[in-house]
Structure formats: structure tokens, C-alpha cells
Backbone as ProteinMPNN parsed JSONL, in Angstrom:
{"seq_chain_A": "MVAQGMIDLETLGTTQDAVVLTIGAAKFNPFNTDEPFDKMYLKLDTSGQVEKGRIIDDGTLKWWGTQSEEVRNDTFSEHDRVDVKDGLLALNEWFDGVSKIWCQGPSFDFPMLGHLYRHYDMEQPWKFWNEKDARTVTGLVPEDIKSKIDFKAHNAIEDVVAQCKCVQYVFNVLDIQRTF", "coords_chain_A": {"N_chain_A": [[98.602, 87.169, 78.33], [101.907, 87.772, 79.171], [103.27, 88.357, 82.296], [105.097, 90.1, 84.859], [105.886, 89.414, 88.265], [105.431, 90.415, 91.696], [106.378, 89.827, 95.03], [105.729, 89.896, 98.564], [106.487, 89.405, 101.949], [105.23, 89.223, 105.272], [106.36, 88.636, 108.486], [107.199, 86.709, 111.486], [109.799, 86.849, 112.294], [113.278, 86.963, 111.256], [114.731, 84.977, 110.176], [115.056, 82.164, 107.915], [113.348, 80.171, 108.756], [111.233, 81.358, 110.036], [107.918, 82.125, 111.245], [105.468, 82.78, 108.848], [103.356, 85.378, 108.407], [101.762, 86.813, 106.504], [101.316, 86.916, 102.928], [101.849, 88.897, 100.173], [101.033, 89.439, 96.789], [101.388, 90.545, 93.459], [100.784, 91.084, 90.013], [102.482, 92.715, 87.335], [103.484, 95.111, 84.809], [106.623, 96.069, 84.214], [107.421, 97.887, 82.336], [105.606, 99.853, 81.801], [103.232, 102.167, 83.23], [100.909, 101.109, 84.153], [98.374, 100.08, 86.435], [99.228, 97.716, 88.968], [98.07, 94.308, 88.872], [95.884, 91.417, 89.275], [96.03, 90.839, 92.045], [96.98, 89.314, 95.113], [96.328, 88.393, 98.417], [97.349, 86.711, 101.105], [96.636, 85.375, 104.229], [98.254, 83.495, 106.397], [97.794, 80.487, 108.322], [99.013, 80.48, 111.555], [99.393, 78.95, 113.882], [99.66, 76.276, 113.079], [102.084, 76.455, 111.76], [103.847, 76.983, 113.871], [103.548, 74.603, 115.291], [104.796, 72.93, 113.462], [107.369, 73.664, 113.841], [108.3, 76.168, 113.053], [109.654, 79.437, 113.659], [109.173, 81.994, 116.148], [110.284, 85.151, 116.71], [111.283, 87.062, 119.458], [112.278, 89.699, 119.331], [111.321, 90.548, 116.854], [108.582, 90.439, 117.319], [108.429, 92.505, 119.193], [109.182, 94.638, 117.547], [106.964, 94.641, 115.803], [105.141, 95.715, 117.525], [105.655, 98.414, 117.343], [104.576, 99.248, 115.005], [101.922, 100.622, 112.903], [98.639, 100.712, 114.353], [96.473, 99.982, 112.739], [97.653, 98.434, 110.669], [98.816, 96.395, 112.231], [96.481, 95.287, 113.38], [95.194, 94.182, 111.134], [97.178, 92.431, 110.111], [97.615, 90.633, 112.234], [95.138, 89.647, 112.788], [92.877, 86.934, 113.151], [91.006, 86.478, 111.29], [90.095, 85.264, 108.112], [92.333, 83.602, 107.783], [94.312, 81.102, 106.182], [95.018, 77.637, 105.613], [98.42, 76.69, 105.43], [99.43, 75.026, 103.311], [97.25, 75.143, 101.525], [97.292, 77.887, 100.971], [99.824, 78.103, 99.733], [99.366, 76.498, 97.499], [97.434, 78.064, 96.2], [99.031, 80.27, 95.648], [100.814, 79.073, 93.871], [99.094, 78.702, 91.662], [98.595, 81.383, 91.082], [101.077, 82.101, 90.092], [101.043, 81.312, 87.447], [101.825, 82.234, 84.216], [103.659, 84.159, 84.986], [106.636, 85.684, 84.22], [109.003, 86.734, 85.306], [110.072, 87.167, 88.683], [109.833, 89.363, 91.372], [111.11, 90.881, 94.393], [111.542, 92.824, 97.419], [114.594, 93.165, 97.893], [116.891, 90.555, 97.839], [117.567, 88.782, 99.902], [115.672, 88.158, 101.797], [112.663, 87.762, 101.311], [112.606, 85.845, 99.101], [114.352, 83.618, 99.967], [113.007, 82.969, 102.39], [110.368, 82.361, 101.611], [110.902, 80.257, 99.857], [111.959, 78.412, 101.708], [109.677, 77.97, 103.237], [108.061, 76.656, 101.365], [109.64, 74.288, 101.034], [109.552, 73.318, 103.664], [106.956, 72.505, 103.826], [106.963, 70.414, 102.103], [106.754, 71.024, 99.34], [107.24, 72.123, 95.973], [108.812, 75.107, 95.003], [107.332, 77.593, 92.89], [108.897, 79.069, 91.076], [111.917, 79.721, 89.261], [115.291, 80.172, 90.294], [116.791, 81.81, 88.632], [115.022, 83.589, 87.613], [114.559, 85.497, 89.474], [114.275, 88.817, 90.653], [115.417, 91.963, 91.959], [113.855, 94.49, 93.588], [114.773, 96.492, 95.331], [117.424, 97.092, 94.584], [116.969, 98.114, 92.004], [115.329, 100.377, 92.564], [117.19, 101.867, 93.871], [118.657, 103.02, 91.884], [117.935, 105.549, 91.217], [118.203, 108.891, 92.453], [116.288, 109.453, 94.608], [113.644, 109.246, 97.043], [111.416, 107.148, 96.256], [109.237, 105.741, 97.336], [108.213, 107.528, 99.179], [106.55, 109.083, 97.729], [104.297, 107.656, 97.333], [101.131, 106.744, 98.494], [100.621, 104.549, 100.931], [100.154, 101.74, 103.195], [102.684, 100.881, 105.078], [104.251, 97.749, 105.66], [102.056, 96.177, 105.409], [101.395, 93.439, 103.619], [100.138, 93.308, 101.033], [99.8, 95.983, 100.353], [102.469, 96.866, 100.461], [103.542, 95.329, 98.362], [102.254, 96.301, 96.072], [103.159, 98.968, 96.124], [105.89, 98.49, 95.744], [105.889, 97.42, 93.143], [105.065, 99.727, 91.741], [107.222, 101.387, 92.241], [109.341, 100.113, 90.844], [108.292, 100.34, 88.248], [108.305, 103.138, 88.019], [111.085, 103.738, 88.067], [111.976, 102.32, 85.774], [110.572, 103.812, 83.867], [111.6, 106.462, 84.238], [114.31, 106.032, 83.649], [114.061, 105.208, 81.097], [113.896, 102.475, 80.363], [113.318, 99.933, 78.21], [113.334, 97.25, 77.777], [114.493, 94.163, 79.227], [116.826, 91.538, 79.893]], "CA_chain_A": [[99.64, 88.167, 78.505], [102.973, 87.418, 80.098], [103.451, 89.423, 83.278], [106.078, 89.893, 85.906], [105.213, 89.393, 89.548], [106.12, 90.933, 92.877], [105.906, 89.217, 96.267], [106.178, 90.495, 99.822], [106.1, 88.622, 103.12], [105.306, 89.768, 106.631], [106.76, 87.457, 109.248], [107.465, 86.846, 112.924], [111.231, 86.677, 112.482], [114.073, 87.308, 110.074], [115.415, 83.786, 109.678], [114.274, 81.45, 106.911], [112.363, 79.298, 109.39], [110.283, 82.168, 110.807], [106.5, 82.045, 110.912], [105.031, 83.738, 107.832], [102.017, 85.867, 108.713], [101.02, 87.167, 105.293], [101.997, 86.99, 101.635], [101.224, 89.763, 99.174], [101.526, 89.185, 95.442], [100.716, 91.304, 92.4], [101.412, 91.041, 88.687], [102.633, 94.06, 86.794], [104.361, 95.272, 83.664], [107.561, 97.11, 84.637], [107.726, 98.772, 81.215], [104.606, 100.911, 81.71], [102.785, 102.601, 84.56], [99.584, 100.552, 84.433], [98.165, 99.61, 87.811], [99.431, 96.274, 89.204], [96.809, 93.573, 88.758], [95.86, 90.034, 89.774], [96.591, 90.945, 93.397], [96.632, 88.233, 96.037], [96.733, 88.642, 99.796], [97.14, 85.489, 101.87], [96.936, 85.388, 105.651], [98.513, 82.084, 106.67], [97.619, 79.937, 109.66], [100.284, 80.572, 112.28], [99.547, 77.895, 114.889], [100.193, 75.091, 112.394], [103.504, 76.69, 111.477], [104.567, 76.809, 115.144], [103.547, 73.159, 115.549], [105.775, 72.326, 112.551], [108.71, 74.071, 114.248], [108.72, 77.477, 112.584], [110.134, 80.248, 114.776], [108.706, 83.351, 116.46], [111.391, 85.894, 117.317], [110.81, 88.078, 120.397], [112.643, 91.027, 118.83], [110.403, 90.892, 115.769], [107.301, 90.747, 117.965], [108.578, 93.835, 119.775], [109.162, 95.562, 116.415], [105.58, 94.746, 115.348], [104.458, 96.61, 118.462], [105.922, 99.81, 116.963], [103.913, 99.528, 113.723], [100.602, 101.246, 113.061], [97.602, 99.837, 114.898], [95.675, 99.467, 111.626], [98.404, 97.356, 110.022], [98.896, 95.285, 113.205], [95.172, 94.645, 113.511], [94.952, 93.348, 109.954], [98.199, 91.387, 109.995], [97.506, 89.651, 113.309], [93.762, 89.157, 112.9], [92.671, 85.528, 112.781], [90.003, 86.468, 110.218], [90.528, 84.906, 106.749], [93.566, 82.81, 107.732], [94.19, 79.873, 105.397], [96.025, 76.602, 105.818], [99.629, 77.045, 104.679], [99.469, 74.291, 102.035], [96.229, 75.719, 100.649], [97.809, 79.182, 100.542], [100.91, 77.895, 98.768], [98.749, 76.011, 96.257], [96.834, 79.237, 95.559], [100.136, 81.065, 95.117], [101.285, 78.36, 92.678], [98.18, 79.045, 90.567], [98.834, 82.793, 90.772], [102.329, 82.189, 89.34], [100.833, 80.989, 86.041], [102.034, 83.384, 83.341], [104.661, 85.09, 85.522], [107.929, 85.416, 83.578], [110.044, 87.121, 86.27], [109.492, 87.424, 89.995], [110.543, 90.41, 92.096], [110.829, 91.179, 95.79], [112.319, 93.964, 97.925], [115.821, 92.639, 98.478], [116.92, 89.114, 97.561], [117.982, 87.923, 101.013], [114.599, 87.943, 102.772], [111.431, 87.136, 100.825], [112.84, 84.633, 98.306], [114.78, 82.468, 100.776], [112.018, 82.596, 103.392], [109.25, 81.695, 100.941], [111.427, 78.969, 99.399], [112.043, 77.539, 102.881], [108.31, 77.602, 103.595], [107.669, 75.601, 100.411], [110.341, 73.042, 101.374], [109.071, 72.868, 104.975], [105.673, 71.859, 103.581], [107.21, 69.401, 101.07], [106.231, 71.508, 98.069], [108.24, 72.755, 95.112], [108.518, 76.512, 94.746], [106.903, 77.722, 91.503], [109.758, 79.922, 90.264], [113.324, 79.33, 89.152], [116.131, 81.214, 90.899], [117.32, 82.724, 87.621], [113.98, 84.561, 87.29], [114.41, 86.399, 90.607], [114.711, 90.2, 90.452], [115.458, 92.707, 93.214], [113.309, 95.841, 93.473], [115.569, 97.447, 96.109], [118.545, 97.521, 93.75], [116.443, 98.947, 90.921], [114.897, 101.685, 93.067], [118.399, 102.588, 94.267], [119.295, 103.6, 90.698], [117.556, 106.956, 91.102], [118.545, 109.568, 93.715], [115.121, 109.992, 95.304], [112.87, 108.275, 97.816], [110.208, 106.955, 95.457], [108.124, 105.296, 98.187], [107.615, 108.664, 99.884], [105.567, 109.678, 96.821], [103.175, 106.722, 97.206], [100.318, 106.626, 99.704], [100.373, 103.138, 101.24], [100.368, 101.354, 104.588], [103.897, 100.058, 105.143], [104.238, 96.472, 106.387], [100.901, 95.391, 105.0], [102.034, 92.764, 102.483], [99.559, 93.642, 99.731], [100.111, 97.386, 100.07], [103.902, 96.916, 100.158], [103.835, 94.731, 97.063], [101.795, 97.233, 95.046], [104.1, 100.092, 96.146], [107.152, 98.022, 95.147], [105.645, 97.37, 91.692], [105.036, 101.097, 91.24], [108.593, 101.913, 92.302], [110.082, 99.554, 89.712], [107.751, 100.976, 87.05], [108.785, 104.522, 88.009], [112.496, 103.753, 87.675], [112.063, 101.923, 84.365], [110.087, 104.932, 83.08], [112.553, 107.571, 84.335], [115.558, 105.654, 82.96], [113.657, 104.793, 79.749], [114.222, 101.058, 80.146], [112.275, 99.391, 77.349], [113.372, 95.796, 77.853], [115.584, 93.574, 79.968], [117.089, 90.162, 79.449]], "C_chain_A": [[100.662, 87.663, 79.516], [103.21, 88.616, 81.007], [104.651, 89.101, 84.154], [105.322, 89.985, 87.228], [106.084, 89.97, 90.644], [105.52, 90.219, 94.08], [106.446, 89.988, 97.461], [105.648, 89.638, 100.963], [106.136, 89.501, 104.362], [105.426, 88.564, 107.548], [106.91, 87.766, 110.739], [108.935, 86.571, 113.245], [111.954, 87.014, 111.193], [114.867, 86.118, 109.538], [114.485, 83.028, 108.732], [113.174, 80.59, 107.512], [111.346, 80.054, 110.244], [108.853, 81.906, 110.341], [106.176, 83.148, 109.906], [103.582, 84.104, 108.131], [101.191, 86.067, 107.452], [101.938, 87.146, 104.079], [101.179, 87.915, 100.752], [101.843, 89.44, 97.835], [100.726, 90.036, 94.468], [101.5, 91.12, 91.113], [101.466, 92.469, 88.163], [103.505, 94.003, 85.551], [105.332, 96.384, 84.033], [107.837, 98.158, 83.561], [106.639, 99.818, 80.966], [104.183, 101.285, 83.125], [101.356, 102.144, 84.847], [99.541, 100.025, 85.863], [98.507, 98.12, 87.918], [98.076, 95.568, 89.269], [96.962, 92.169, 89.314], [96.508, 89.967, 91.16], [96.09, 89.794, 94.268], [97.175, 88.579, 97.417], [96.353, 87.407, 100.608], [97.541, 85.711, 103.322], [97.052, 83.925, 106.067], [98.255, 81.718, 108.126], [98.97, 79.951, 110.363], [100.483, 79.423, 113.269], [100.1, 76.613, 114.271], [101.667, 75.236, 112.077], [104.343, 76.484, 112.743], [104.649, 75.324, 115.482], [104.561, 72.426, 114.671], [107.207, 72.779, 112.857], [109.186, 75.403, 113.696], [108.837, 78.413, 113.79], [109.397, 81.582, 114.892], [109.825, 84.034, 117.229], [110.847, 87.018, 118.2], [111.105, 89.502, 119.916], [111.718, 91.484, 117.708], [109.015, 91.2, 116.322], [107.32, 92.156, 118.561], [108.52, 94.903, 118.676], [107.735, 95.748, 115.902], [104.792, 95.682, 116.253], [104.659, 98.077, 118.147], [105.229, 100.199, 115.654], [102.511, 100.079, 113.958], [99.572, 100.229, 113.541], [96.772, 99.211, 113.776], [96.37, 98.292, 110.938], [98.516, 96.16, 110.954], [97.576, 94.539, 113.306], [94.873, 93.737, 112.332], [95.911, 92.162, 109.92], [98.014, 90.284, 111.027], [96.089, 89.105, 113.507], [93.686, 87.698, 112.464], [91.68, 85.399, 111.622], [90.663, 86.177, 108.855], [91.87, 84.172, 106.689], [93.304, 81.532, 106.95], [95.292, 78.902, 105.794], [97.22, 76.909, 104.918], [99.674, 76.323, 103.335], [98.442, 74.843, 101.053], [96.685, 77.075, 100.111], [98.903, 79.043, 99.5], [100.383, 77.349, 97.445], [98.092, 77.167, 95.489], [97.913, 80.121, 94.944], [100.717, 80.395, 93.873], [100.409, 78.698, 91.476], [98.391, 80.485, 90.132], [100.07, 82.944, 89.887], [102.165, 81.876, 87.857], [100.958, 82.266, 85.197], [103.04, 84.397, 83.837], [106.027, 84.727, 84.938], [109.114, 85.709, 84.487], [109.348, 87.394, 87.589], [110.413, 88.357, 90.79], [110.199, 90.352, 93.583], [111.734, 92.325, 96.204], [113.549, 93.431, 98.651], [115.85, 91.125, 98.402], [117.198, 88.226, 98.769], [116.884, 87.66, 102.039], [113.445, 87.14, 102.178], [111.682, 85.843, 100.052], [113.302, 83.453, 99.158], [113.727, 82.015, 101.791], [110.842, 81.86, 102.745], [109.692, 80.335, 100.398], [111.511, 77.957, 100.536], [110.655, 77.074, 103.299], [107.804, 76.499, 102.654], [108.332, 74.272, 100.785], [109.826, 72.452, 102.681], [107.731, 72.132, 104.83], [105.749, 70.875, 102.407], [106.587, 69.768, 99.728], [107.369, 72.167, 97.276], [107.845, 74.201, 94.86], [108.242, 76.697, 93.254], [107.749, 78.645, 90.628], [111.161, 79.352, 90.275], [114.191, 80.488, 89.652], [116.622, 82.223, 89.873], [116.263, 83.736, 87.16], [113.735, 85.56, 88.421], [115.016, 87.766, 90.29], [114.554, 90.959, 91.764], [114.991, 94.148, 93.015], [114.155, 96.87, 94.218], [116.747, 97.975, 95.295], [118.068, 98.457, 92.648], [116.047, 100.318, 91.443], [116.085, 102.514, 93.555], [119.119, 103.239, 93.099], [118.936, 105.068, 90.497], [117.767, 107.627, 92.464], [117.348, 110.215, 94.413], [114.415, 108.871, 96.045], [111.511, 108.117, 97.153], [109.022, 106.597, 96.346], [107.462, 106.448, 98.929], [106.561, 109.358, 99.03], [104.307, 108.824, 96.691], [102.444, 106.646, 98.545], [99.997, 105.152, 99.923], [100.675, 102.884, 102.704], [101.548, 100.39, 104.65], [103.687, 98.859, 106.061], [102.887, 95.764, 106.337], [101.334, 94.77, 103.681], [101.442, 93.152, 101.138], [99.829, 95.103, 99.374], [101.592, 97.56, 99.736], [104.178, 96.431, 98.744], [103.396, 95.662, 95.924], [102.735, 98.438, 94.977], [105.421, 99.694, 95.485], [107.018, 97.901, 93.627], [105.741, 98.774, 91.103], [106.42, 101.735, 91.254], [109.43, 101.401, 91.128], [109.599, 100.208, 88.414], [108.27, 102.414, 86.917], [110.232, 104.588, 87.514], [112.655, 103.37, 86.206], [111.631, 103.076, 83.465], [111.102, 106.077, 83.058], [113.84, 107.263, 83.559], [115.31, 105.165, 81.533], [114.119, 103.369, 79.419], [113.05, 100.426, 79.404], [112.226, 97.862, 77.369], [114.549, 95.377, 78.716], [115.779, 92.149, 79.452], [116.839, 89.183, 80.567]], "O_chain_A": [[100.301, 87.184, 80.592], [103.333, 89.749, 80.54], [105.146, 87.973, 84.176], [104.241, 90.571, 87.292], [107.31, 90.008, 90.535], [104.306, 90.026, 94.153], [107.484, 90.646, 97.379], [104.498, 89.2, 100.941], [106.966, 90.402, 104.483], [104.688, 87.589, 107.408], [106.77, 88.906, 111.182], [109.266, 86.114, 114.34], [111.333, 87.311, 110.173], [115.593, 86.247, 108.553], [113.271, 83.231, 108.75], [112.175, 80.308, 106.851], [110.674, 79.455, 111.083], [108.615, 81.519, 109.197], [106.561, 84.302, 110.09], [102.696, 83.25, 108.111], [100.073, 85.564, 107.337], [103.151, 87.329, 104.182], [99.97, 87.742, 100.601], [103.046, 89.192, 97.747], [99.521, 90.223, 94.641], [102.726, 91.014, 91.127], [100.629, 93.309, 88.492], [104.168, 93.004, 85.273], [104.917, 97.537, 84.156], [108.424, 99.201, 83.848], [106.74, 100.591, 80.013], [104.728, 100.768, 84.101], [100.673, 102.727, 85.689], [100.551, 99.585, 86.414], [98.117, 97.339, 87.05], [97.071, 96.157, 89.668], [98.039, 91.782, 89.768], [97.401, 89.159, 91.411], [94.939, 89.367, 94.169], [98.322, 89.0, 97.565], [95.172, 87.102, 100.773], [98.644, 86.177, 103.61], [96.056, 83.202, 106.087], [98.467, 82.519, 109.036], [99.963, 79.479, 109.809], [101.609, 78.97, 113.475], [100.925, 75.937, 114.887], [102.417, 74.261, 112.118], [105.416, 75.884, 112.692], [105.696, 74.84, 115.91], [105.124, 71.414, 115.088], [108.151, 72.33, 112.208], [110.358, 75.745, 113.85], [108.19, 78.198, 114.815], [109.047, 82.211, 113.893], [110.258, 83.55, 118.275], [110.044, 87.833, 117.745], [110.278, 90.4, 120.075], [111.372, 92.662, 117.62], [108.347, 92.118, 115.848], [106.348, 92.902, 118.447], [107.888, 95.945, 118.85], [107.327, 96.869, 115.599], [103.877, 96.366, 115.796], [103.903, 98.915, 118.637], [105.29, 101.358, 115.243], [101.981, 100.012, 115.068], [99.622, 99.051, 113.187], [96.408, 98.037, 113.856], [95.74, 97.272, 110.659], [98.332, 95.023, 110.519], [97.549, 93.309, 113.316], [94.353, 92.636, 112.513], [95.491, 91.022, 109.72], [98.235, 89.112, 110.72], [95.879, 88.197, 114.312], [94.358, 87.287, 111.517], [91.537, 84.322, 111.042], [91.673, 86.787, 108.506], [92.487, 84.129, 105.625], [92.224, 80.947, 107.036], [96.361, 79.306, 106.252], [97.049, 77.338, 103.777], [99.933, 76.957, 102.313], [98.74, 74.993, 99.869], [96.488, 77.376, 98.933], [98.919, 79.767, 98.505], [100.898, 77.698, 96.383], [98.19, 77.232, 94.264], [97.734, 80.658, 93.851], [101.076, 81.083, 92.917], [100.924, 78.952, 90.387], [98.368, 80.78, 88.937], [100.107, 83.82, 89.023], [103.076, 82.152, 87.076], [100.268, 83.254, 85.449], [103.262, 85.41, 83.173], [106.518, 83.615, 85.129], [110.122, 85.004, 84.44], [108.187, 87.801, 87.621], [111.623, 88.145, 90.857], [109.148, 89.846, 93.978], [112.595, 92.751, 95.434], [113.541, 93.267, 99.871], [114.913, 90.471, 98.86], [117.071, 87.006, 98.659], [117.136, 87.005, 103.05], [113.27, 85.967, 102.508], [111.029, 84.836, 100.325], [112.701, 82.382, 99.083], [113.568, 80.817, 102.028], [110.374, 80.852, 103.273], [108.937, 79.365, 100.472], [111.178, 76.786, 100.357], [110.473, 75.915, 103.672], [107.192, 75.528, 103.1], [107.659, 73.243, 100.845], [109.678, 71.236, 102.802], [107.418, 71.242, 105.621], [104.733, 70.545, 101.795], [105.972, 68.933, 99.065], [108.324, 72.692, 97.847], [106.692, 74.494, 94.542], [108.859, 76.021, 92.431], [107.33, 78.969, 89.517], [111.542, 78.602, 91.174], [113.851, 81.654, 89.449], [116.847, 83.384, 90.215], [116.579, 84.647, 86.394], [112.816, 86.375, 88.343], [116.113, 87.866, 89.739], [113.682, 90.649, 92.575], [115.663, 94.933, 92.346], [114.247, 98.016, 93.777], [117.032, 99.172, 95.318], [118.698, 99.482, 92.389], [116.392, 101.329, 90.831], [115.989, 103.739, 93.64], [120.104, 103.947, 93.308], [119.564, 105.755, 89.692], [117.538, 107.01, 93.505], [117.395, 111.394, 94.767], [114.57, 107.695, 95.715], [110.573, 108.857, 97.449], [107.918, 107.097, 96.133], [106.283, 106.366, 99.275], [105.763, 110.139, 99.548], [103.356, 109.22, 96.017], [103.067, 106.5, 99.596], [99.196, 104.572, 99.19], [101.346, 103.673, 103.37], [101.414, 99.214, 104.31], [103.031, 98.954, 107.098], [102.617, 94.862, 107.131], [101.612, 95.489, 102.722], [102.192, 93.314, 100.175], [100.062, 95.42, 98.207], [101.936, 98.318, 98.828], [104.954, 97.045, 98.012], [104.101, 95.789, 94.922], [103.076, 98.887, 93.882], [106.004, 100.486, 94.744], [107.949, 98.248, 92.901], [106.412, 98.988, 90.094], [106.748, 102.534, 90.376], [110.145, 102.175, 90.491], [110.413, 100.588, 87.573], [108.631, 102.848, 85.823], [110.561, 105.397, 86.647], [113.392, 104.029, 85.472], [112.238, 103.306, 82.419], [111.427, 106.603, 81.994], [114.39, 108.139, 82.892], [116.244, 104.756, 80.842], [114.656, 103.104, 78.343], [111.929, 100.39, 79.91], [111.211, 97.257, 77.023], [115.491, 96.145, 78.912], [114.977, 91.641, 78.668], [117.008, 87.978, 80.381]]}, "name": "protein", "num_of_chains": 1, "seq": "MVAQGMIDLETLGTTQDAVVLTIGAAKFNPFNTDEPFDKMYLKLDTSGQVEKGRIIDDGTLKWWGTQSEEVRNDTFSEHDRVDVKDGLLALNEWFDGVSKIWCQGPSFDFPMLGHLYRHYDMEQPWKFWNEKDARTVTGLVPEDIKSKIDFKAHNAIEDVVAQCKCVQYVFNVLDIQRTF"}
């Protein structure tokens, strides 16, 4: 089955060279309301990223201090961290069968993840022409869709599943049966 995918990053900055804490990924079909599937949650090694010159922004650290303790504890825990190259290789395998790739806004996740791939001398597994923006799609309806979903904001896997559901909701409400 050909699926579309959604990615979400949690980071220690807003520039492309920021340390990436976690990557959430899920496959979904935007044309129905089936539960997103083939979910992946990667917690990347941060010390190796700093050694390679990736950036930690003080303002972003301060912002993380305002997030829920549960999300902070998971995001910053050293438990289950993986080497960045190993994580990116796992993500490459996850991309198998993904026809389009989505994120929440095209100026953050795509450029940052692409930079991470280049920084580790790896080729990103998607083509730019397959990138889709969930924020624009969810803005097509005059309601706050995310407020209807129970999820922990700023946890990459929970964000990614919520973003999938938002796109599915809009496609359903607007009766979108196919895209090009």
C-alpha cells in the first residue's frame, strides 16, 4: 500500500543547524479517517550533535522550561537515545512506500531535517516536490481542529499523529478525494 507520511521534530533551536532532540513519523491516508500507522519515534543522541557543531539556543531552552513536565521528561531523557546516523538510517527505511511527506509548516521541519542529513553526509530520502504542508491545509477550515484532539503538544510522536488527523479531518470536511 502506498501511504503518505508526516514528520515532526523537537529541537534545541530554530535554525537549521540546531540540535534535534526527537523525530516523530507516522504514515497515514489523508483520504480517510483511519488511524495513522507505522509510527516511529526517534530520540537522537545530542552530545554527538554538539560535538559536530550543531547549536543549542538559550531562548529555546528557556521555552522548553515552560512546557509540561511530562513532555520535558520524555524529550530530555537519555533513555533510548540512538546515534544520529543510525536514527537517520532507520528513518530512511521508514520512508519506503511513502508517496508524499507532510510536516507542520514548510520552513522548519523539512529544512532542519534536510540539514541534519547533509551534516551527517547522508542523502535525504524524499524529493522536495513531494513535500506537503499540514498548517496550510488545516487553515482551510475556520476551526481549531487540534483543540478537538487529546494529545501532548511538543512530543514529536503525539504531534505527528495529531497533524495526520488534522489533515484527514480537513480532507473529509472538504470532500477531497484526490490530489496531484
